[in-house]
Coordinates of C-alpha atoms in Angstrom, one line a residue:
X1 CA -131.8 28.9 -146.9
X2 CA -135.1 27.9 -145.3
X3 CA -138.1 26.9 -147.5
X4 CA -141.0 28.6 -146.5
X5 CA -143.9 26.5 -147.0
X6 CA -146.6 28.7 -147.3
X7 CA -146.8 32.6 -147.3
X8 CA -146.8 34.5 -144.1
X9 CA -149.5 37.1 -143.3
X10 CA -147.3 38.6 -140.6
X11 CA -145.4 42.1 -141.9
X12 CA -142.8 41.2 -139.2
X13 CA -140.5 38.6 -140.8
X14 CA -137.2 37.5 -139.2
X15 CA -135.3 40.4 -141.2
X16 CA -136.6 43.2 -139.3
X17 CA -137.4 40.6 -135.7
X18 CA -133.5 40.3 -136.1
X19 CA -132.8 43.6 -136.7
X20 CA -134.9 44.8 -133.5
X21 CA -133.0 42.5 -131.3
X22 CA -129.7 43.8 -132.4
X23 CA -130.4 47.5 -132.3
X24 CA -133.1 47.5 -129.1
X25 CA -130.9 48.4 -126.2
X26 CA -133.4 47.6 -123.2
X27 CA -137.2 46.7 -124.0
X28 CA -137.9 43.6 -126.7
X29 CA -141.8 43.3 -126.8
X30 CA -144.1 43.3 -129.7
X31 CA -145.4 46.9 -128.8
X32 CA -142.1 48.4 -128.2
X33 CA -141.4 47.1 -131.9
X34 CA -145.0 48.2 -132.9
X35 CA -144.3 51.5 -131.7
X36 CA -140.7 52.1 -133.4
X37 CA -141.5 50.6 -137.3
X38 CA -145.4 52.3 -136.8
X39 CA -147.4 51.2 -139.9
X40 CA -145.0 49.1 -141.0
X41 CA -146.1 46.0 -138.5
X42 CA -148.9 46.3 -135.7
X43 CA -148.4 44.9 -132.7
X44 CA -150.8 41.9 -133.9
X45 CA -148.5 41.3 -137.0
X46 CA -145.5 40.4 -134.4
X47 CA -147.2 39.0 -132.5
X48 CA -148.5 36.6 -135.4
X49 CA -144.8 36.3 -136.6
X50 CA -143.4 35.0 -133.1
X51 CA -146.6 32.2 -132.8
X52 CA -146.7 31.1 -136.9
X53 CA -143.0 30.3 -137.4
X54 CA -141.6 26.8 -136.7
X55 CA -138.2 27.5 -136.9
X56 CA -135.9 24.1 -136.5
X57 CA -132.3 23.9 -135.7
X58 CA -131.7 22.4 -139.3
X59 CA -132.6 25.6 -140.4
X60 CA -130.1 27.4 -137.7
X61 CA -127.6 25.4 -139.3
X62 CA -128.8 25.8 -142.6
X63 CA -127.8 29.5 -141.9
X64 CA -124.4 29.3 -141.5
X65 CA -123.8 26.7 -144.1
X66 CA -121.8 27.9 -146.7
X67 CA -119.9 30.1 -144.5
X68 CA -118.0 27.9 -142.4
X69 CA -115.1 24.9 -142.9
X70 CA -117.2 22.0 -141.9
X71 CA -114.1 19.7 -141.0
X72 CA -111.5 20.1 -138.8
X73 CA -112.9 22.7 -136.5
X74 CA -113.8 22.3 -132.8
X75 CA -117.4 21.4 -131.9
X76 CA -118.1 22.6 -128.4
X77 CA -121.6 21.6 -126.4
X78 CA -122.7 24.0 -123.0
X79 CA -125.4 24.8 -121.6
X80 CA -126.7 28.5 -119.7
X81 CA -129.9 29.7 -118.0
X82 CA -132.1 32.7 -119.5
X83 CA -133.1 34.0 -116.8
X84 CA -136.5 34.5 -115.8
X85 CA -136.2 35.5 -112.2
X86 CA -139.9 36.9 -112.3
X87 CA -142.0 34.4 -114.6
X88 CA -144.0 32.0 -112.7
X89 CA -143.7 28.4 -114.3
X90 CA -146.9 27.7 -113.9
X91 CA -148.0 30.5 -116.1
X92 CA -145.1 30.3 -118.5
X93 CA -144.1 27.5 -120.6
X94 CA -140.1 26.1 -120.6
X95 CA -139.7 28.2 -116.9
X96 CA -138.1 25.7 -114.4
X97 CA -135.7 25.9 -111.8
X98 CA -132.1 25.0 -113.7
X99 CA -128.5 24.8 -111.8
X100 CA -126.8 28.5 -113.0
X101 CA -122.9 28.6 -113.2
X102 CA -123.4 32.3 -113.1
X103 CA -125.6 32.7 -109.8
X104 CA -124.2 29.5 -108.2
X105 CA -127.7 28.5 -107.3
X106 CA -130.8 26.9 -109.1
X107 CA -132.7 29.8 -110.8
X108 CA -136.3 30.4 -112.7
X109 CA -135.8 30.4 -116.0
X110 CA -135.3 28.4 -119.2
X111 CA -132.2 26.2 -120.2
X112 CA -130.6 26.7 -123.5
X113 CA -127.9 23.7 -124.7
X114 CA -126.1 24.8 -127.7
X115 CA -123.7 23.1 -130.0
X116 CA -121.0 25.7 -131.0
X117 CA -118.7 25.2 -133.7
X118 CA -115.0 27.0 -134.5
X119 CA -113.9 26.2 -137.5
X120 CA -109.8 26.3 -138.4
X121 CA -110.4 29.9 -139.8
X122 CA -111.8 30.5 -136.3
X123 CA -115.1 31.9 -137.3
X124 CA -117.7 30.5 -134.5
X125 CA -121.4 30.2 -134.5
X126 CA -123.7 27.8 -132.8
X127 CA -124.9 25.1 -135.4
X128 CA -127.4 22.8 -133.2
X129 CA -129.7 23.9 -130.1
X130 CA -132.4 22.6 -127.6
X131 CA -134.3 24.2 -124.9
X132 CA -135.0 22.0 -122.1
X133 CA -138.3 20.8 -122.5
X134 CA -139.6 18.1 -119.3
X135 CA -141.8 16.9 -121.8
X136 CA -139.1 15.4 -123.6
X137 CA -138.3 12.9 -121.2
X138 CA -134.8 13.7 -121.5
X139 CA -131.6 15.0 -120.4
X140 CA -129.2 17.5 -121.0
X141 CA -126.8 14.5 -122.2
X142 CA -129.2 13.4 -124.3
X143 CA -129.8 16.2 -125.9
X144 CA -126.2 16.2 -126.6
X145 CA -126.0 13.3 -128.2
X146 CA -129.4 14.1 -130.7
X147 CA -127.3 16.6 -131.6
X148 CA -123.8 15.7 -132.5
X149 CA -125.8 13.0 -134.4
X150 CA -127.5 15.2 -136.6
X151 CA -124.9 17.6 -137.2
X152 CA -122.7 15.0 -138.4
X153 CA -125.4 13.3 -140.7
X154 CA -125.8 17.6 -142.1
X155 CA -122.2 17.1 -142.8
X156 CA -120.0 18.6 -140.2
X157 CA -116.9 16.5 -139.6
X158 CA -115.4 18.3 -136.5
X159 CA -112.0 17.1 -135.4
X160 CA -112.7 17.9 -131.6
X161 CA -115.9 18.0 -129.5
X162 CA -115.6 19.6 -126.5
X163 CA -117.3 20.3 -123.0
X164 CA -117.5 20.7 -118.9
X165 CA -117.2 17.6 -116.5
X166 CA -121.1 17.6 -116.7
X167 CA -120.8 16.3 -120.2
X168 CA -118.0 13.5 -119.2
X169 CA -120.1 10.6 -118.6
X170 CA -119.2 7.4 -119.9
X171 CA -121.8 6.8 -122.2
X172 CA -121.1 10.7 -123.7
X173 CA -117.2 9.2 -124.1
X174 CA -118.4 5.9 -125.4
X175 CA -120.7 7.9 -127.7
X176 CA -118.1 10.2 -129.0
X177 CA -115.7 7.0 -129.7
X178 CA -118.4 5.2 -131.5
X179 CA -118.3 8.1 -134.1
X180 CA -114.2 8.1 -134.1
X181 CA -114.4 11.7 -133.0
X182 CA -111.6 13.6 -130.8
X183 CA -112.6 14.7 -127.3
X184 CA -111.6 17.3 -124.2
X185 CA -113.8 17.6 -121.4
X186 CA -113.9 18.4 -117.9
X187 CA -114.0 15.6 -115.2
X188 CA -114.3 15.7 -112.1
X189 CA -111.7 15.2 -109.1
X190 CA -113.1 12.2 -108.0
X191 CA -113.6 9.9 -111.6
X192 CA -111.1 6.8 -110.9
X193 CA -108.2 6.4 -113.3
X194 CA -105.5 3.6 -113.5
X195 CA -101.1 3.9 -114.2
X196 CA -100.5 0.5 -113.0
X197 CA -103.2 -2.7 -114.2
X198 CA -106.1 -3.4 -111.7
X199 CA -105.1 -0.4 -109.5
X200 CA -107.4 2.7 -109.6
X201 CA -107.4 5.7 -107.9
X202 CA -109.2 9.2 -108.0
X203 CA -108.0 11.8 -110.4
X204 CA -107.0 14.3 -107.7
X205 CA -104.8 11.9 -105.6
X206 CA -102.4 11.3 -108.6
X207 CA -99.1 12.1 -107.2
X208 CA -96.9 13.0 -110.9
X209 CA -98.2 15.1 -113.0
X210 CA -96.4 16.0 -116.5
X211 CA -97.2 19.6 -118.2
X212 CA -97.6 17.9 -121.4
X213 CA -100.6 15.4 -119.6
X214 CA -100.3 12.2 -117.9
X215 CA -101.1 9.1 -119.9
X216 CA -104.0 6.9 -117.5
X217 CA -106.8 4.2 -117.9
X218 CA -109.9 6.0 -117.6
X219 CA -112.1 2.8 -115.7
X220 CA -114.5 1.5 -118.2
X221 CA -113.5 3.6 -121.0
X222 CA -109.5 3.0 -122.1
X223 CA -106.7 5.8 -122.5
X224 CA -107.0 9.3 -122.4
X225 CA -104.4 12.3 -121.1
X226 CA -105.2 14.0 -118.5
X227 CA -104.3 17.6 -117.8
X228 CA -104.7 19.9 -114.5
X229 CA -104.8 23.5 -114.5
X230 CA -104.8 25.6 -111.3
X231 CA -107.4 28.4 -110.8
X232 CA -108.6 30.5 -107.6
X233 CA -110.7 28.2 -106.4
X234 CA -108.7 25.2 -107.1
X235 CA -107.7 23.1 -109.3
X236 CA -109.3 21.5 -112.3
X237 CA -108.9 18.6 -114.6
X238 CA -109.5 17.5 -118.3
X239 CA -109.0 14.6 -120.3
X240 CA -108.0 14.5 -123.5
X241 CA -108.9 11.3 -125.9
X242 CA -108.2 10.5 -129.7
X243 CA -110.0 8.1 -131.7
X244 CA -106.8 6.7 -132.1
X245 CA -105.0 6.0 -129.1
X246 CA -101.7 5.1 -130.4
X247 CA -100.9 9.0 -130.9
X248 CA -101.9 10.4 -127.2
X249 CA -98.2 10.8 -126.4
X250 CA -97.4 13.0 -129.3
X251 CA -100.5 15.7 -127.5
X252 CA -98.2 18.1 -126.3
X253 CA -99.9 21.4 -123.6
X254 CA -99.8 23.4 -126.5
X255 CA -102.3 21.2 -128.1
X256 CA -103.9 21.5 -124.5
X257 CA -104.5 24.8 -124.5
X258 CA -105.3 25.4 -128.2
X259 CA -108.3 23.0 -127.9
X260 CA -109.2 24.9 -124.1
X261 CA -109.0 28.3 -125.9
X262 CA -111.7 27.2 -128.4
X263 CA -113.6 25.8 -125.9
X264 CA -113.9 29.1 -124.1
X265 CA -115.6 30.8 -127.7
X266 CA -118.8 29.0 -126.2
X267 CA -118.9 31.0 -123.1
X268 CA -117.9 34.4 -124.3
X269 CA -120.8 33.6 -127.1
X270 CA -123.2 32.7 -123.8
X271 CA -122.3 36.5 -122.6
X272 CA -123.1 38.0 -126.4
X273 CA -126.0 36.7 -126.6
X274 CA -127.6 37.8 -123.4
X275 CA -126.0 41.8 -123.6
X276 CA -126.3 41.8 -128.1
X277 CA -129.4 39.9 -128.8
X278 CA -132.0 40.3 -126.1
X279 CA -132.3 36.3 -125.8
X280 CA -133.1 37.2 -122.0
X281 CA -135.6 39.7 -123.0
X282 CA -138.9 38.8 -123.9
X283 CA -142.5 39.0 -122.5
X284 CA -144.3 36.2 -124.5
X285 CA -145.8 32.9 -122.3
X286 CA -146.5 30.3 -125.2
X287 CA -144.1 27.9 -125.6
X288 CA -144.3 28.9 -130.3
X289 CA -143.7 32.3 -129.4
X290 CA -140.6 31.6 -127.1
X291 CA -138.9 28.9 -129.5
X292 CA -139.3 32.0 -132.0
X293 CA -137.6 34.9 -129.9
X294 CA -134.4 32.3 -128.9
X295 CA -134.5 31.4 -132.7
X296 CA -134.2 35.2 -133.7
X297 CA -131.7 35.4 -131.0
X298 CA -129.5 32.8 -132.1
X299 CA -129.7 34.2 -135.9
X300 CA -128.9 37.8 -134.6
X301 CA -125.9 36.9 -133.2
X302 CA -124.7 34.6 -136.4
X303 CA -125.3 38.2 -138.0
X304 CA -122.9 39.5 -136.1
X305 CA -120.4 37.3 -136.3
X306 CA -120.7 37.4 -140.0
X307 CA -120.1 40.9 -139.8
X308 CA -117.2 40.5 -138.3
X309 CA -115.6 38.1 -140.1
X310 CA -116.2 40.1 -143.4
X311 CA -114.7 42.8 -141.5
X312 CA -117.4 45.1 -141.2
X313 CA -117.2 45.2 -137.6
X314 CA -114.2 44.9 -135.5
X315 CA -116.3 43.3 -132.6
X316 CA -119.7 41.9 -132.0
X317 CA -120.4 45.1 -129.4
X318 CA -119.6 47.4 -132.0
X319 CA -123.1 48.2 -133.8
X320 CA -125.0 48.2 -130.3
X321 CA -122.0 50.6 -128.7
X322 CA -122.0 52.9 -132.2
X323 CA -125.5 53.1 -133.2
X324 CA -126.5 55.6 -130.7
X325 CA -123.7 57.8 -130.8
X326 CA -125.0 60.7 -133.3
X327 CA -128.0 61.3 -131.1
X328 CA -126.4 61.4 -127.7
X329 CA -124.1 64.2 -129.3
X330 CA -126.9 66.1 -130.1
X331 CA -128.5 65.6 -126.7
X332 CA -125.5 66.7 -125.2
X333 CA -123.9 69.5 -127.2
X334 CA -127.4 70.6 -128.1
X335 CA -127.7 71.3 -124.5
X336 CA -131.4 69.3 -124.9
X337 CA -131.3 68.6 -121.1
X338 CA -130.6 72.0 -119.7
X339 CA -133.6 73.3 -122.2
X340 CA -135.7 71.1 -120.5
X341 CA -135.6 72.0 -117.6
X342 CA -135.7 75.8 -118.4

């Protein structure tokens, strides 16, 4: 649990922050909030809460400690866009213009890269996190990298890390085998791979391709498998690598596929966090008060995937899809409507 240095003088805490982003269906502001718990926390008491805290990611991890098999699992890293199509980054802090997968363009709004973990039981929650801050002088990759280090040094031994052909590089790879870790990513069509010595060609002009991967000489990294899968738009490819190379040829597609599937959590968790936890939904400008809100986000959804895994939820949508059930009965078997408009 995090240690709270000092006393809050906020009546908003992360309990009921949490508990608002979970049950809110549209409007996440610090009068909307104000407005629903009345005396219980003014609008000035939120707003206090969102610009005190200094929430870390040691503390998201802290979280979900306890709760998870920290070896063995699959670690993935991705990032995704909140979108803030109507912010002007001038006015608000973190707001850039970020490549979206989802709108195939560059869009306003603010880059979250997560490190998502499934371990073998295949509970999955995100256990490291940065926002993209120019400040920082850095890049997604090296985010990346801060990040598998420290997870690791908090005691996660992951048997897999896992991620797009954005996170390929070399010196990602080179990272990776440095801590003797297990990798799949992504690559793209045109890295340069060797089957005889001293000849190398692009990945998508390979002429033999196995279902159970190709053994190649990735150029100025060593031996990995490579895989392709077909999709609508094309095909795709991914290379498999083991900290011990001697054993590629026992990787079989099933292992392939295992590893892909976990891989995906991380995407399906990008989509529950934007509809479940109002990570998209804020009004707040200082760069405190934003760190807060995608904090609170990231510990709603843990919430619910503790809930689920305790069984007291069959699915993550299930609170926000049941909680407003009773009064839309009323409203419509009460005829409130039609007595309206009488």
């Amino acid at each position: 649990m995090r240690i709270i240095s000092k006393p809050t003088t906020s009546n908003c805490n992360i309990e009921m922050y949490t508990s608002y982003l979970i049950s809110e269906p549209n409007h996440i502001s610090c009068t909307r909030l104000s407005t629903i718990v009345g005396q219980e926390a003014s609008h000035d008491s939120i707003n206090r809460f969102l610009a005190r805290e200094e929430f870390t990611p040691k503390d998201l991890f802290n979280e979900v400690y306890g709760e998870i098999i920290l070896e063995g699992g699959t670690l993935s890293c991705d990032d995704m866009v909140i979108d803030k199509p109507y912010r002007n980054p001038k006015l608000t802090e973190l707001v850039s213009y970020f490549w979206s997968g989802k709108h195939k363009k560059a869009v306003k709004g603010i880059n979250l890269i997560t490190l998502y973990y499934t371990d073998d039981n295949s509970v999955q929650v995100p256990v490291n996190y940065r926002v993209y801050d120019k400040n920082d002088n850095k890049s997604k990759n090296d985010y990346m990298q801060d990040m598998i280090g420290e997870v690791i040094n908090w005691g996660l031994s992951p048997k897999f890390i896992t991620g797009d052909s954005w996170y390929s590089g070399l010196n990602n790879l080179k990272f990776i085998k440095k801590y003797k870790l297990n990798f799949c990513f992504g690559i793209s069509s045109n890295r340069l791979v060797s089957i005889e010595y001293g000849k190398f060609i692009q990945v998508q002009n390979l002429k033999h391709w196995n279902e159970d991967g190709e053994i190649v000489y990735l150029k100025d990294y060593g031996q990995v498998k490579i895989y392709k899968q077909e999709f609508k738009e094309g095909f795709r490819y991914y290379i498999l690598g083991l900290s011990n190379e001697s054993h590629l040829q026992s990787l079989l597609k099933v292992d392939f596929e295992r590893i892909r599937k976990e891989h995906w959590n991380i995407e399906t968790f990008h989509r529950a966090i934007k509809q479940l936890c109002g990570i998209e939904k804020f009004f707040v400008r200082q760069t405190r008060c934003i760190m807060t809100h995608i904090y609170s986000s990231l510990i709603s959804f843990v919430k619910l995937e503790f809930l689920k895994t305790k069984r007291k939820i069959d699915t993550w949508y299930q609170i926000k899809r049941d909680l407003f059930v009773d009064v839309i009965r009323k409203f419509i078997l009460g005829k409130t409507m039609q007595n309206l408009i009488a």
